[in-house]
Coordinates of C-alpha atoms in Angstrom, one line a residue:
R1 CA 13.7 -5.2 21.3
A2 CA 14.2 -1.8 23.0
E3 CA 13.4 -1.5 26.7
D4 CA 9.8 -0.8 27.7
G5 CA 8.6 2.6 26.8
Q6 CA 11.4 3.2 24.3
I7 CA 10.3 3.6 20.7
T8 CA 12.6 2.4 18.0
L9 CA 12.9 4.1 14.6
G10 CA 14.9 2.1 12.0
L11 CA 17.0 4.0 9.5
T12 CA 19.9 2.9 7.2
T13 CA 22.2 5.8 8.2
R14 CA 22.2 8.9 10.5
N15 CA 23.8 10.9 7.8
G16 CA 22.1 12.1 4.6
S17 CA 19.1 14.1 3.7
T18 CA 16.3 11.5 4.1
S19 CA 17.5 10.8 7.6
L20 CA 17.9 14.4 8.7
P21 CA 14.3 15.1 9.9
F22 CA 14.4 12.0 12.1
V23 CA 17.9 12.8 13.5
I24 CA 16.9 16.4 14.1
A25 CA 13.7 15.3 15.9
E26 CA 15.8 13.1 18.1
E27 CA 18.7 15.5 18.8
K28 CA 16.7 18.7 19.1
G29 CA 14.1 17.2 21.4
F30 CA 11.0 17.2 19.2
F31 CA 10.2 13.6 20.0
K32 CA 10.6 14.4 23.7
S33 CA 8.3 17.5 23.4
E34 CA 5.6 15.1 22.1
G35 CA 6.1 12.8 25.1
L36 CA 8.0 10.2 23.1
N37 CA 11.1 8.3 24.2
A38 CA 12.1 7.6 20.6
I39 CA 15.6 6.7 19.4
V40 CA 17.0 6.3 15.9
V41 CA 18.6 2.8 15.3
I42 CA 20.8 2.1 12.3
M43 CA 20.2 -1.2 10.4
Q44 CA 20.2 -2.6 6.9
N45 CA 17.2 -1.7 4.7
Q46 CA 15.6 -5.1 4.7
V47 CA 16.2 -5.5 8.4
V48 CA 14.1 -2.3 9.0
V49 CA 11.2 -3.9 7.1
N50 CA 11.5 -7.3 8.8
G51 CA 11.8 -5.5 12.2
V52 CA 8.5 -3.6 11.6
V53 CA 6.8 -6.8 10.3
T54 CA 7.9 -8.8 13.4
R55 CA 7.1 -5.8 15.6
N56 CA 10.7 -5.7 16.9
V57 CA 11.0 -2.2 15.4
D58 CA 8.3 0.4 16.0
Y59 CA 8.8 2.6 12.9
G60 CA 10.6 2.3 9.6
G61 CA 12.1 5.4 8.1
T62 CA 12.6 3.9 4.6
F63 CA 10.0 4.1 1.8
S64 CA 10.0 1.9 -1.3
N65 CA 10.9 -1.3 0.7
F66 CA 7.7 -0.8 2.6
V67 CA 5.8 -0.3 -0.7
G68 CA 7.2 -3.6 -1.8
A69 CA 6.3 -5.2 1.5
A70 CA 2.7 -3.9 1.3
L71 CA 2.4 -5.1 -2.3
S72 CA 3.5 -8.6 -1.0
G73 CA 0.6 -8.5 1.4
L74 CA 2.7 -8.0 4.6
P75 CA 0.9 -6.1 7.4
V76 CA 2.5 -2.7 7.0
R77 CA 1.4 0.8 6.0
I78 CA 3.2 4.0 5.2
V79 CA 1.7 6.7 7.4
M80 CA 3.9 9.7 6.5
S81 CA 6.1 10.8 3.6
A82 CA 9.2 12.9 4.4
M83 CA 10.3 14.0 0.9
D84 CA 8.3 14.8 -2.3
G85 CA 11.1 13.8 -4.6
S86 CA 14.3 11.7 -4.6
D87 CA 17.6 13.3 -4.1
H88 CA 19.5 10.2 -5.2
Y89 CA 22.2 10.8 -7.8
L90 CA 23.8 8.4 -10.2
V91 CA 27.5 8.4 -9.4
T92 CA 30.1 6.4 -11.4
A93 CA 33.8 5.7 -11.6
S94 CA 35.9 8.3 -13.3
N95 CA 36.2 6.3 -16.6
I96 CA 32.4 6.0 -16.9
K97 CA 31.1 9.1 -18.7
K98 CA 27.6 8.0 -19.7
V99 CA 25.0 5.5 -18.7
E100 CA 25.8 3.2 -21.6
D101 CA 29.4 2.8 -20.3
L102 CA 28.0 0.8 -17.4
K103 CA 27.6 -2.4 -19.5
G104 CA 29.5 -5.2 -17.8
K105 CA 30.0 -3.2 -14.6
T106 CA 29.0 -3.7 -11.0
F107 CA 26.2 -1.4 -9.6
G108 CA 26.0 -1.1 -5.8
I109 CA 22.5 -0.9 -4.2
S110 CA 21.1 -1.0 -0.7
S111 CA 19.1 -4.1 -1.1
F112 CA 17.1 -5.8 -3.9
G113 CA 13.8 -4.0 -4.2
G114 CA 15.0 -0.9 -2.4
T115 CA 14.7 2.6 -3.8
P116 CA 18.3 2.7 -5.2
H117 CA 17.8 -0.6 -7.0
S118 CA 14.4 0.5 -8.5
E119 CA 15.9 3.8 -9.6
A120 CA 18.9 2.1 -11.2
I121 CA 16.7 -0.2 -13.1
M122 CA 14.6 2.7 -14.4
I123 CA 17.7 4.6 -15.5
L124 CA 19.2 1.6 -17.3
R125 CA 16.0 0.9 -19.1
K126 CA 15.6 4.5 -20.1
Y127 CA 19.0 4.4 -21.8
G128 CA 18.2 1.2 -23.7
M129 CA 20.0 -1.3 -21.4
N130 CA 18.9 -4.6 -20.0
P131 CA 19.4 -4.4 -16.2
E132 CA 19.4 -8.2 -15.8
K133 CA 22.1 -8.8 -18.3
D134 CA 24.1 -5.6 -18.7
V135 CA 25.1 -4.9 -15.1
T136 CA 25.7 -6.9 -11.9
F137 CA 23.8 -5.6 -8.8
L138 CA 25.6 -5.9 -5.5
Q139 CA 23.7 -5.5 -2.2
I140 CA 25.8 -3.3 0.0
G141 CA 23.7 -1.1 2.3
G142 CA 23.1 2.6 2.8
S143 CA 24.7 5.5 0.9
S144 CA 27.7 5.5 3.3
S145 CA 28.5 1.9 2.5
R146 CA 27.9 2.4 -1.2
Y147 CA 30.2 5.4 -1.2
T148 CA 32.9 3.3 0.6
A149 CA 32.5 0.5 -2.0
L150 CA 32.8 3.0 -4.8
E151 CA 36.0 4.4 -3.3
S152 CA 37.5 0.9 -2.9
G153 CA 36.7 0.0 -6.6
S154 CA 34.5 -3.0 -5.7
I155 CA 31.6 -1.3 -7.5
Q156 CA 31.7 1.2 -10.5
A157 CA 28.3 2.8 -9.9
A158 CA 25.8 3.7 -7.2
M159 CA 22.8 5.9 -6.4
L160 CA 24.0 8.2 -3.7
L161 CA 22.3 10.7 -1.3
P162 CA 23.9 13.9 -0.2
P163 CA 26.5 14.3 1.2
F164 CA 28.0 11.2 -0.2
N165 CA 27.5 12.2 -3.9
N166 CA 29.4 15.4 -2.9
F167 CA 32.2 13.4 -1.3
A168 CA 32.4 11.3 -4.5
K169 CA 32.5 14.3 -6.8
K170 CA 35.4 15.7 -4.8
R171 CA 37.3 12.5 -5.2
G172 CA 37.0 12.6 -9.0
F173 CA 33.9 10.4 -9.5
N174 CA 31.3 11.4 -12.1
Q175 CA 27.8 12.5 -11.2
L176 CA 25.7 11.6 -14.3
M177 CA 22.3 12.6 -13.2
S178 CA 19.7 13.1 -10.5
F179 CA 16.9 10.6 -10.4
N180 CA 14.4 13.4 -9.7
D181 CA 15.1 14.7 -13.3
I182 CA 13.6 11.4 -14.5
M183 CA 10.7 10.8 -12.1
S184 CA 9.3 12.2 -8.9
I185 CA 8.9 9.7 -6.2
P186 CA 8.4 10.1 -2.4
L187 CA 11.5 9.3 -0.3
G188 CA 11.7 8.5 3.4
G189 CA 8.8 8.6 5.9
L190 CA 7.2 6.7 8.7
S191 CA 5.9 3.1 8.2
V192 CA 4.3 0.9 10.8
H193 CA 2.7 -2.5 11.4
T194 CA -1.1 -2.3 10.7
Q195 CA -1.8 -3.4 14.3
K196 CA 0.0 -0.3 15.6
I197 CA -2.5 1.9 13.7
K198 CA -5.3 0.2 15.7
E199 CA -3.5 0.0 19.0
K200 CA -1.6 3.3 19.2
P201 CA -3.0 5.9 16.8
D202 CA -2.2 8.7 19.2
E203 CA 1.5 7.7 19.4
I204 CA 1.7 7.7 15.6
I205 CA 0.2 11.2 15.4
R206 CA 2.7 12.5 17.9
M207 CA 5.6 10.8 15.9
I208 CA 4.3 12.6 12.7
K209 CA 4.0 15.9 14.5
A210 CA 7.6 15.6 15.9
V211 CA 9.0 14.9 12.4
L212 CA 7.0 17.7 10.8
K213 CA 8.3 20.1 13.5
A214 CA 11.8 18.9 12.8
T215 CA 11.3 19.5 9.1
D216 CA 10.0 22.9 9.8
Y217 CA 13.1 23.6 12.0
I218 CA 15.4 22.5 9.1
R219 CA 13.5 24.9 6.8
N220 CA 13.6 27.9 9.1
R221 CA 16.9 27.5 10.9
K222 CA 19.3 27.5 7.9
S223 CA 22.4 28.6 9.8
E224 CA 22.0 25.9 12.4
I225 CA 21.5 23.3 9.8
L226 CA 24.5 24.4 7.8
S227 CA 26.6 24.1 11.0
F228 CA 25.1 20.7 11.6
I229 CA 26.0 19.6 8.0
E230 CA 29.6 20.8 8.6
A231 CA 29.9 19.2 12.0
K232 CA 28.1 15.9 11.4
W233 CA 28.5 15.3 7.7
G234 CA 32.0 16.7 7.5
I235 CA 31.3 19.1 4.7
K236 CA 33.8 22.0 5.1
E237 CA 33.1 23.9 1.9
G238 CA 30.5 26.6 2.4
D239 CA 29.3 26.5 -1.2
V240 CA 28.8 22.7 -1.1
R241 CA 26.8 23.0 2.2
E242 CA 24.6 25.7 0.6
S243 CA 24.0 23.6 -2.4
I244 CA 23.0 20.5 -0.3
Y245 CA 20.7 22.6 1.9
R246 CA 19.0 24.3 -1.0
D247 CA 18.4 21.0 -2.9
M248 CA 17.1 19.0 0.0
V249 CA 14.9 21.7 1.5
A250 CA 13.1 22.0 -1.8
L251 CA 12.2 18.3 -1.6
F252 CA 11.0 18.1 2.1
S253 CA 7.2 17.5 2.4
R254 CA 5.3 20.3 4.1
D255 CA 2.3 18.1 5.1
G256 CA 3.6 14.5 5.2
I257 CA 1.3 13.3 2.5
A258 CA 2.7 12.0 -0.8
S259 CA 0.6 12.9 -3.8
D260 CA -1.3 10.2 -5.7
E261 CA 0.9 10.9 -8.7
T262 CA 4.2 10.3 -6.9
M263 CA 2.7 7.3 -5.2
K264 CA 1.7 5.8 -8.5
N265 CA 5.3 6.4 -9.7
V266 CA 6.9 4.6 -6.8
I267 CA 4.4 1.7 -7.0
Q268 CA 5.1 1.4 -10.7
L269 CA 8.8 1.5 -10.0
V270 CA 8.6 -1.2 -7.3
R271 CA 6.3 -3.4 -9.4
E272 CA 8.7 -3.3 -12.3
T273 CA 11.6 -4.1 -10.1
R274 CA 9.8 -7.0 -8.4
K275 CA 8.4 -8.3 -11.7
S276 CA 5.3 -9.6 -9.9
K277 CA 1.6 -9.0 -10.3
D278 CA -0.6 -8.0 -7.4
D279 CA -4.1 -6.6 -7.0
K280 CA -3.2 -4.0 -4.3
T281 CA -4.6 -0.5 -4.2
L282 CA -3.2 2.7 -2.7
A283 CA -5.2 2.0 0.5
D284 CA -3.2 -1.3 0.9
I285 CA 0.0 0.7 0.9
V286 CA -0.6 4.0 2.6
D287 CA -2.8 5.2 5.4
W288 CA -3.3 9.0 5.4
S289 CA -6.9 8.8 6.4
L290 CA -6.6 8.0 10.1
F291 CA -4.6 11.1 10.8
C292 CA -5.6 14.7 10.0
L293 CA -2.1 15.5 8.7
K294 CA -3.3 18.8 7.1
L295 CA -4.6 19.8 10.5
I296 CA -1.4 18.8 12.2
T297 CA 0.6 20.8 9.7
R298 CA -1.5 23.9 10.4
L299 CA -1.0 23.5 14.1
V300 CA 2.8 23.2 13.6
N301 CA 2.9 26.2 11.3
S302 CA 0.7 28.2 13.7
A303 CA 3.0 27.4 16.6
E304 CA 6.0 28.4 14.6
N305 CA 4.3 31.7 13.5
N306 CA 3.3 32.5 17.0
S307 CA 6.8 31.9 18.3
R308 CA 8.2 34.2 15.6
R309 CA 5.8 37.0 16.7
K310 CA 7.0 36.9 20.3

């Protein structure tokens, strides 16, 4: 566990669009401006969930794994959504031109029940394939690890986030589709142990404010973010950076609340992946009610507008 007073935020990678608001909040001082000594810690997807459940990790930055954990009855709640849609792309080996060509191939995922796994199952079913029989799923880790596995040839397909799908396209891999073209689901966010909601609601509100401020910074400081993408993600081509920026900014949540429709989509996705029945409701999975997120957003936007007028 982190030293006393230090808040740990578990992510699967520092690079990539879903991680960006949290990394910017850390690097640009938005956590500190809210009086928070918060650090980003990189770990495997399931380790993030287990860490929050055991209270060794304060906040989880992943999403569908926490939906699955809540559906299982574990004491976790999602308290903020970072993105209103998925920017995962189905990327395949150069000899795989269509989804049906994946029969008999190995598909890299972060973890069983994670977002990339659920998305892969949905795509395969949509194209008339049997995910259990037609492909072999291999747990590898975040987009960075899946991209490396794709490069090495140990897998033939993966759902990848920017910039890794861009790296793959440059190396001759095929990008077959964006999952967002099939279904809108929330991606990334803040999840906590239910006990933290009772014990430290003020801390959670300040974490949410910091991430929303970071998202606002990303939206309004395009040139700085393009430079960040070049320096930290290694994207040298200006047109590729522009494309990544445009696509991800369109998906970032403005108020931190996922719509009921997108939540129903992700719950359906996770239930189909887990193949288990439960009687959980939305209130068992998310908790928007404790925090006036709309008010927080207005305060953030008001502060931004005031600073621009000066």
